CSV table of C-alpha atoms and ligand atoms in Angstrom, one decimal:
chain,number,residue,atom,x,y,z
A,1,MET,CA,26.5,-11.5,-1.3
A,2,LYS,CA,26.1,-11.6,-5.0
A,3,ALA,CA,24.5,-8.9,-6.7
A,4,ILE,CA,24.0,-7.1,-9.5
A,5,SER,CA,24.9,-3.5,-9.0
A,6,ILE,CA,23.9,-0.5,-11.9
A,7,ASP,CA,25.2,2.9,-11.4
A,8,ILE,CA,23.2,5.5,-13.9
A,9,GLY,CA,25.4,8.6,-14.3
A,10,GLY,CA,24.1,11.1,-16.7
A,11,SER,CA,25.9,10.3,-19.8
A,12,HIS,CA,26.8,6.5,-19.3
A,13,ALA,CA,25.9,4.0,-16.6
A,14,VAL,CA,27.8,1.1,-15.3
A,15,CYS,CA,26.4,-2.3,-14.7
A,16,ALA,CA,28.0,-4.9,-12.8
A,17,VAL,CA,28.0,-8.0,-10.9
A,18,ILE,CA,29.6,-8.2,-7.0
A,19,GLU,CA,30.4,-10.3,-4.3
A,20,ASP,CA,30.7,-8.0,-1.3
A,21,ALA,CA,33.5,-5.4,-1.3
A,22,ARG,CA,34.3,-6.8,-5.1
A,23,ILE,CA,33.2,-5.7,-8.3
A,24,LEU,CA,34.1,-9.2,-10.5
A,25,ALA,CA,33.0,-7.9,-13.7
A,26,ALA,CA,31.6,-4.6,-15.4
A,27,GLN,CA,30.3,-3.2,-18.5
A,28,ARG,CA,30.0,1.0,-19.1
A,29,ILE,CA,26.9,1.7,-21.5
A,30,GLY,CA,26.6,5.0,-23.0
A,31,VAL,CA,23.7,6.8,-22.7
A,32,ALA,CA,22.2,8.0,-26.0
A,33,ASP,CA,19.4,9.6,-25.1
A,34,ALA,CA,19.0,10.8,-21.7
A,35,SER,CA,15.7,11.5,-21.4
A,36,SER,CA,14.4,8.3,-21.4
A,37,PHE,CA,15.0,5.7,-18.6
A,38,ALA,CA,12.9,3.6,-20.4
A,39,ALA,CA,14.9,3.3,-23.4
A,40,LEU,CA,17.9,2.5,-21.1
A,41,LEU,CA,16.6,-0.5,-19.8
A,42,PRO,CA,16.8,-3.5,-22.4
A,43,GLU,CA,20.6,-2.3,-22.6
A,44,LEU,CA,21.2,-3.0,-18.7
A,45,THR,CA,19.3,-6.2,-19.1
A,46,SER,CA,21.7,-7.5,-22.0
A,47,ALA,CA,24.8,-6.4,-19.9
A,48,ALA,CA,24.0,-7.8,-16.8
A,49,ARG,CA,22.6,-11.2,-18.8
A,50,ALA,CA,26.2,-11.0,-20.1
A,51,LEU,CA,28.3,-10.5,-17.6
A,52,LEU,CA,26.5,-12.8,-14.9
A,53,ARG,CA,27.5,-15.6,-18.1
A,54,GLU,CA,31.2,-14.2,-18.1
A,55,CYS,CA,30.8,-14.9,-13.9
A,56,GLY,CA,30.0,-18.0,-14.5
A,57,LEU,CA,26.6,-17.4,-13.1
A,58,ALA,CA,22.8,-17.4,-13.3
A,59,ALA,CA,20.5,-14.7,-12.0
A,60,ALA,CA,19.2,-17.1,-9.0
A,61,ASP,CA,22.7,-16.8,-8.0
A,62,CYS,CA,22.7,-13.1,-6.6
A,63,ALA,CA,20.6,-11.6,-3.8
A,64,GLY,CA,19.0,-8.7,-5.8
A,65,VAL,CA,20.0,-5.8,-7.8
A,66,ALA,CA,20.4,-2.2,-6.3
A,67,VAL,CA,20.6,0.5,-8.7
A,68,SER,CA,22.6,4.3,-8.2
A,69,PHE,CA,20.6,6.7,-9.3
A,70,PRO,CA,21.2,10.7,-9.9
A,71,GLY,CA,17.7,11.9,-8.0
A,72,ILE,CA,15.2,11.4,-5.5
A,73,VAL,CA,14.0,8.1,-4.5
A,74,ASP,CA,12.6,6.1,-2.4
A,75,PRO,CA,14.8,2.8,-1.8
A,76,PHE,CA,12.4,0.3,-0.7
A,77,SER,CA,9.0,0.9,-3.4
A,78,ALA,CA,12.3,1.9,-6.2
A,79,ARG,CA,10.0,5.1,-7.0
A,80,ILE,CA,11.9,7.5,-8.5
A,81,PHE,CA,10.6,11.4,-7.3
A,82,SER,CA,12.8,14.1,-9.3
A,83,THR,CA,15.5,14.0,-11.9
A,84,PRO,CA,17.5,16.5,-12.6
A,85,LYS,CA,15.8,18.5,-15.8
A,86,GLY,CA,16.6,17.1,-18.8
A,87,LYS,CA,17.6,13.7,-17.9
A,88,TYR,CA,15.5,10.7,-17.3
A,89,ASP,CA,12.3,12.2,-18.0
A,90,ASP,CA,10.1,9.1,-18.0
A,91,SER,CA,11.4,7.9,-14.7
A,92,ALA,CA,8.4,7.9,-12.7
A,93,SER,CA,7.0,5.9,-15.0
A,94,VAL,CA,9.1,3.4,-14.7
A,95,ASP,CA,8.2,-0.1,-12.8
A,96,LEU,CA,11.9,-1.1,-12.0
A,97,GLN,CA,10.8,-3.4,-9.7
A,98,GLN,CA,8.9,-5.0,-12.3
A,99,TRP,CA,11.6,-5.2,-14.6
A,100,SER,CA,14.2,-7.1,-12.4
A,101,ARG,CA,11.0,-9.1,-11.2
A,102,GLU,CA,10.6,-9.8,-14.8
A,103,ARG,CA,13.9,-10.2,-16.4
A,104,PHE,CA,16.0,-11.8,-13.4
A,105,GLY,CA,13.7,-12.8,-10.6
A,106,LEU,CA,15.3,-10.7,-8.0
A,107,PRO,CA,14.4,-8.3,-5.7
A,108,LEU,CA,15.7,-4.6,-6.3
A,109,ARG,CA,16.6,-1.4,-4.1
A,110,ILE,CA,17.3,2.1,-5.7
A,111,GLU,CA,19.3,5.0,-3.8
A,112,ASN,CA,20.3,8.0,-4.3
A,113,ASP,CA,23.9,8.1,-6.0
A,114,ALA,CA,25.4,9.6,-3.1
A,115,ARG,CA,24.0,7.8,-0.6
A,116,MET,CA,25.2,4.8,-2.7
A,117,ALA,CA,28.7,6.5,-2.4
A,118,LEU,CA,28.5,6.8,1.1
A,119,LEU,CA,27.0,3.3,2.0
A,120,GLY,CA,30.5,1.8,-0.4
A,121,GLU,CA,32.4,4.3,1.6
A,122,ARG,CA,31.8,3.0,4.9
A,123,PHE,CA,31.3,-0.6,3.9
A,124,CYS,CA,34.4,-1.2,1.7
A,125,GLY,CA,36.6,2.3,2.0
A,126,SER,CA,37.4,5.3,3.6
A,127,LEU,CA,34.4,5.4,5.6
A,128,GLN,CA,34.6,1.3,7.6
A,129,GLY,CA,33.9,1.8,11.0
A,130,CYS,CA,32.7,5.3,10.6
A,131,GLY,CA,28.8,5.4,11.6
A,132,ASP,CA,28.6,9.1,11.7
A,133,ALA,CA,29.5,10.6,8.5
A,134,VAL,CA,29.2,13.5,5.4
A,135,MET,CA,30.1,12.4,1.8
A,136,LEU,CA,30.5,15.4,-0.8
A,137,THR,CA,30.6,14.1,-4.4
A,138,LEU,CA,31.9,17.0,-6.8
A,139,GLY,CA,31.0,16.3,-10.1
A,140,THR,CA,28.6,17.8,-12.4
A,141,GLY,CA,26.5,18.8,-9.5
A,142,VAL,CA,27.2,18.9,-6.2
A,143,GLY,CA,25.9,16.2,-3.8
A,144,GLY,CA,25.6,15.2,-0.6
A,145,ALA,CA,24.4,12.2,2.0
A,146,VAL,CA,24.8,11.7,5.5
A,147,MET,CA,24.6,8.5,7.8
A,148,THR,CA,23.9,8.9,11.8
A,149,GLY,CA,24.4,6.0,14.3
A,150,GLY,CA,25.3,3.9,11.5
A,151,CYS,CA,21.8,4.2,9.4
A,152,LEU,CA,21.9,6.6,6.2
A,153,LEU,CA,19.4,9.4,6.8
A,154,ARG,CA,16.7,10.1,5.0
A,155,GLY,CA,13.9,11.8,5.9
A,156,LYS,CA,9.9,11.3,5.0
A,157,HIS,CA,10.1,12.4,1.8
A,158,PHE,CA,14.2,10.8,1.2
A,159,GLN,CA,15.2,14.1,0.4
A,160,ALA,CA,17.5,14.5,3.8
A,161,GLY,CA,21.3,15.1,4.2
A,162,LEU,CA,20.7,16.1,0.0
A,163,GLY,CA,24.8,18.9,0.6
A,164,GLY,CA,24.6,20.2,-2.7
A,165,HIS,CA,21.8,22.0,-2.3
A,166,LEU,CA,22.4,24.0,0.8
A,167,PRO,CA,22.5,27.8,0.8
A,168,ALA,CA,26.1,29.1,0.0
A,169,LEU,CA,24.2,32.5,-0.6
A,170,PHE,CA,20.6,33.3,0.0
A,171,ASP,CA,20.7,36.1,-2.9
A,172,GLY,CA,22.9,33.6,-5.3
A,173,ARG,CA,23.2,31.5,-8.8
A,174,PRO,CA,19.3,30.2,-9.7
A,175,CYS,CA,20.1,26.6,-9.2
A,176,ILE,CA,18.5,23.6,-11.2
A,177,CYS,CA,16.4,22.7,-8.0
A,178,GLY,CA,14.2,26.0,-7.5
A,179,SER,CA,16.3,28.3,-5.2
A,180,ARG,CA,18.8,30.3,-5.3
A,181,GLY,CA,22.5,30.3,-4.5
A,182,CYS,CA,23.2,26.5,-3.6
A,183,THR,CA,26.4,24.9,-3.0
A,184,GLU,CA,25.6,23.8,-6.5
A,185,ALA,CA,25.0,26.3,-8.3
A,186,GLU,CA,27.7,28.6,-7.0
A,187,ALA,CA,30.3,25.9,-7.1
A,188,SER,CA,30.2,23.1,-10.0
A,189,THR,CA,30.6,21.4,-13.0
A,190,TRP,CA,27.4,22.4,-14.9
A,191,ALA,CA,27.6,26.0,-13.2
A,192,LEU,CA,31.6,26.6,-13.8
A,193,PRO,CA,31.0,27.9,-17.8
A,194,GLU,CA,29.1,30.9,-16.7
A,195,ILE,CA,30.7,31.7,-13.6
A,196,CYS,CA,33.9,31.5,-14.9
A,197,ARG,CA,32.6,33.8,-18.4
A,198,ARG,CA,31.5,36.6,-15.8
A,199,TRP,CA,34.8,36.4,-13.8
A,200,PRO,CA,35.9,40.3,-14.5
A,201,GLY,CA,38.9,39.8,-16.9
A,202,PHE,CA,38.1,36.5,-18.1
A,203,ALA,CA,38.8,37.8,-21.9
A,204,GLN,CA,41.9,38.2,-21.2
A,205,SER,CA,42.7,34.6,-19.4
A,206,ALA,CA,44.0,31.5,-20.4
A,207,LEU,CA,40.5,30.4,-19.6
A,208,ALA,CA,39.0,32.1,-22.6
A,209,ASP,CA,41.3,29.9,-24.7
A,210,ALA,CA,40.6,26.7,-23.3
A,211,PRO,CA,38.7,23.6,-25.2
A,212,ALA,CA,36.6,23.0,-21.9
A,213,LEU,CA,35.5,25.4,-18.9
A,214,ASP,CA,35.7,22.4,-16.6
A,215,PHE,CA,37.5,22.5,-13.1
A,216,ALA,CA,40.4,20.3,-14.6
A,217,THR,CA,41.2,23.3,-16.7
A,218,VAL,CA,40.6,25.9,-13.9
A,219,PHE,CA,42.8,23.7,-11.6
A,220,GLN,CA,45.8,23.7,-14.4
A,221,CYS,CA,45.5,26.9,-15.2
A,222,SER,CA,45.9,27.9,-11.9
A,223,ARG,CA,49.0,25.7,-11.6
A,224,THR,CA,50.0,28.2,-14.0
A,225,GLY,CA,49.5,31.3,-12.5
A,226,ASP,CA,46.7,32.7,-14.1
A,227,ALA,CA,44.6,35.2,-12.2
A,228,VAL,CA,41.3,34.7,-13.2
A,229,ALA,CA,41.6,30.4,-12.9
A,230,MET,CA,42.9,31.1,-9.1
A,231,ALA,CA,40.1,33.3,-8.1
A,232,VAL,CA,37.5,31.4,-9.5
A,233,ARG,CA,39.1,28.1,-7.7
A,234,ASP,CA,39.6,30.1,-4.3
A,235,ARG,CA,35.7,30.9,-4.9
A,236,CYS,CA,34.8,27.5,-5.4
A,237,LEU,CA,36.8,26.1,-2.4
A,238,ALA,CA,35.4,28.3,-0.4
A,239,VAL,CA,31.9,27.3,-0.9
A,240,TRP,CA,33.0,23.7,-0.9
A,241,ALA,CA,34.2,24.5,2.3
A,242,ALA,CA,31.9,26.7,3.6
A,243,GLY,CA,29.2,24.0,3.1
A,244,ILE,CA,30.6,21.9,5.0
A,245,VAL,CA,30.7,23.1,8.0
A,246,GLY,CA,27.5,23.7,7.5
A,247,LEU,CA,26.5,20.6,6.8
A,248,ILE,CA,29.5,19.8,10.1
A,249,HIS,CA,27.0,21.9,12.4
A,250,ALA,CA,23.8,20.2,10.9
A,251,PHE,CA,24.6,16.8,11.0
A,252,ASP,CA,27.5,16.4,14.0
A,253,PRO,CA,29.8,13.9,12.2
A,254,ASP,CA,33.3,12.3,13.1
A,255,ALA,CA,34.2,12.7,9.1
A,256,VAL,CA,33.9,14.2,6.1
A,257,VAL,CA,34.5,12.5,3.0
A,258,LEU,CA,34.4,14.3,-0.9
A,259,GLY,CA,34.7,12.2,-3.9
A,260,GLY,CA,33.5,12.2,-7.5
A,261,ALA,CA,36.0,13.2,-10.5
A,262,VAL,CA,36.9,17.0,-9.5
A,263,MET,CA,38.3,15.0,-6.9
A,264,GLN,CA,41.0,14.4,-9.2
A,265,SER,CA,42.6,17.3,-8.5
A,266,ALA,CA,42.8,16.7,-4.1
A,267,ASP,CA,45.9,18.2,-3.7
A,268,GLN,CA,44.3,22.0,-4.8
A,269,ILE,CA,41.1,20.7,-2.6
A,270,LEU,CA,41.8,19.2,0.8
A,271,PRO,CA,44.4,21.8,2.0
A,272,PHE,CA,42.1,24.2,1.7
A,273,VAL,CA,39.3,22.6,2.8
A,274,LYS,CA,40.9,21.2,6.0
A,275,ASP,CA,42.4,24.4,7.2
A,276,TYR,CA,39.2,26.0,6.3
A,277,VAL,CA,37.1,23.7,8.2
A,278,HIS,CA,39.1,23.3,11.2
A,279,ALA,CA,39.2,27.5,11.7
A,280,HIS,CA,35.5,27.8,11.6
A,281,ALA,CA,33.9,25.2,12.5
A,282,TRP,CA,32.1,24.8,16.1
A,283,THR,CA,34.0,21.5,17.2
A,284,PRO,CA,34.5,21.6,20.7
A,285,TRP,CA,34.9,17.8,20.8
A,286,GLY,CA,37.9,18.0,18.4
A,287,LYS,CA,38.7,17.8,14.9
A,288,VAL,CA,36.3,16.4,11.9
A,289,ARG,CA,38.3,14.2,9.8
A,290,ILE,CA,38.5,15.3,6.4
A,291,GLY,CA,39.0,13.1,3.5
A,292,ARG,CA,39.1,11.9,0.1
A,293,ALA,CA,37.2,8.7,-0.9
A,294,ALA,CA,38.8,6.0,-1.2
A,295,LEU,CA,37.1,4.2,-3.7
A,296,GLY,CA,36.4,6.0,-6.9
A,297,GLY,CA,33.8,5.8,-9.4
A,298,ASP,CA,33.4,2.4,-8.0
A,299,ALA,CA,32.0,3.9,-4.3
A,300,GLY,CA,28.0,3.8,-6.1
A,301,LEU,CA,28.8,0.1,-7.8
A,302,LEU,CA,29.8,-1.3,-3.8
A,303,GLY,CA,27.3,-0.2,-1.9
A,304,ALA,CA,25.0,-3.0,-3.2
A,305,ALA,CA,25.7,-5.6,-0.5
A,306,PRO,CA,24.6,-3.2,2.4
A,307,LEU,CA,21.9,-1.5,0.4
A,308,LEU,CA,20.2,-5.3,-0.3
A,309,GLN,CA,21.4,-6.0,3.0
A,310,GLU,CA,19.6,-2.8,4.5
A,311,GLY,CA,16.4,-4.2,2.9
A,312,VAL,CA,16.1,-7.6,3.3
A,313,SER,CA,16.6,-6.6,7.3
A,314,ALA,CA,13.9,-3.7,6.5
B,401,LIG,ZN1,19.8,24.4,-5.1
């Protein structure tokens, strides 16, 4: 199956032409105005047309357009229900299926970005042959997705399994979703600067002089023995690991896969998470496999073929 595959992020989008598990061509597009999704569509149109030309293909050679989106969406009507505050605020009024029909003459499906990453990993990554899995993406926020019995778990209102918003602390930090103490509010890239600044001893820490308070910085300063960085790191690791235990008890997977940009520090994340989960998860049948996503940033793009196939058969 050939398809146009689009991965929408907060600061950039990637447009690609894929054939099954291969990316034939791809182009990264900077998002100049993150508040407007409509403003991005003309750029996506031009990029997709240029990529099709580069591949010697016409739109009619493709089965459809697949879109990975950071929000709550209905994959089949392509309606977007909710986005992070300040990102693509006009999404609900954008008719993506009409855009795809008019520009390419193709059907369009959309899916939440964590679910697309899970679809991609199942199709051609670390979850091949595994139909019962949880995916957690550690990045700006914390994305989550669940597959059970080979089917994505979506729920009636398309919110099921959004694991970043399960509570880690009932009286914790305010979250962008309106709740408190979510895994995302307690340990994500957007929450990290405030967590660091409020940590006792921050002013004396190497973190105070760092140009950016992101996880790469926290893990780097931890390696050099900075006490505050190590304490923040250990707390975030515990939040993620406890969140994973909750997801295992809720959804009974064979495997949990961790993806997202923060996993560039997988050497400091996976050993702790594995030890914690194997010590605390109630799994009398055996051990849940804990691993790293294999496809990196391409997972969402490579979820296109299974998503469009599901659309055809639904
Ligand atoms: Zn939340």
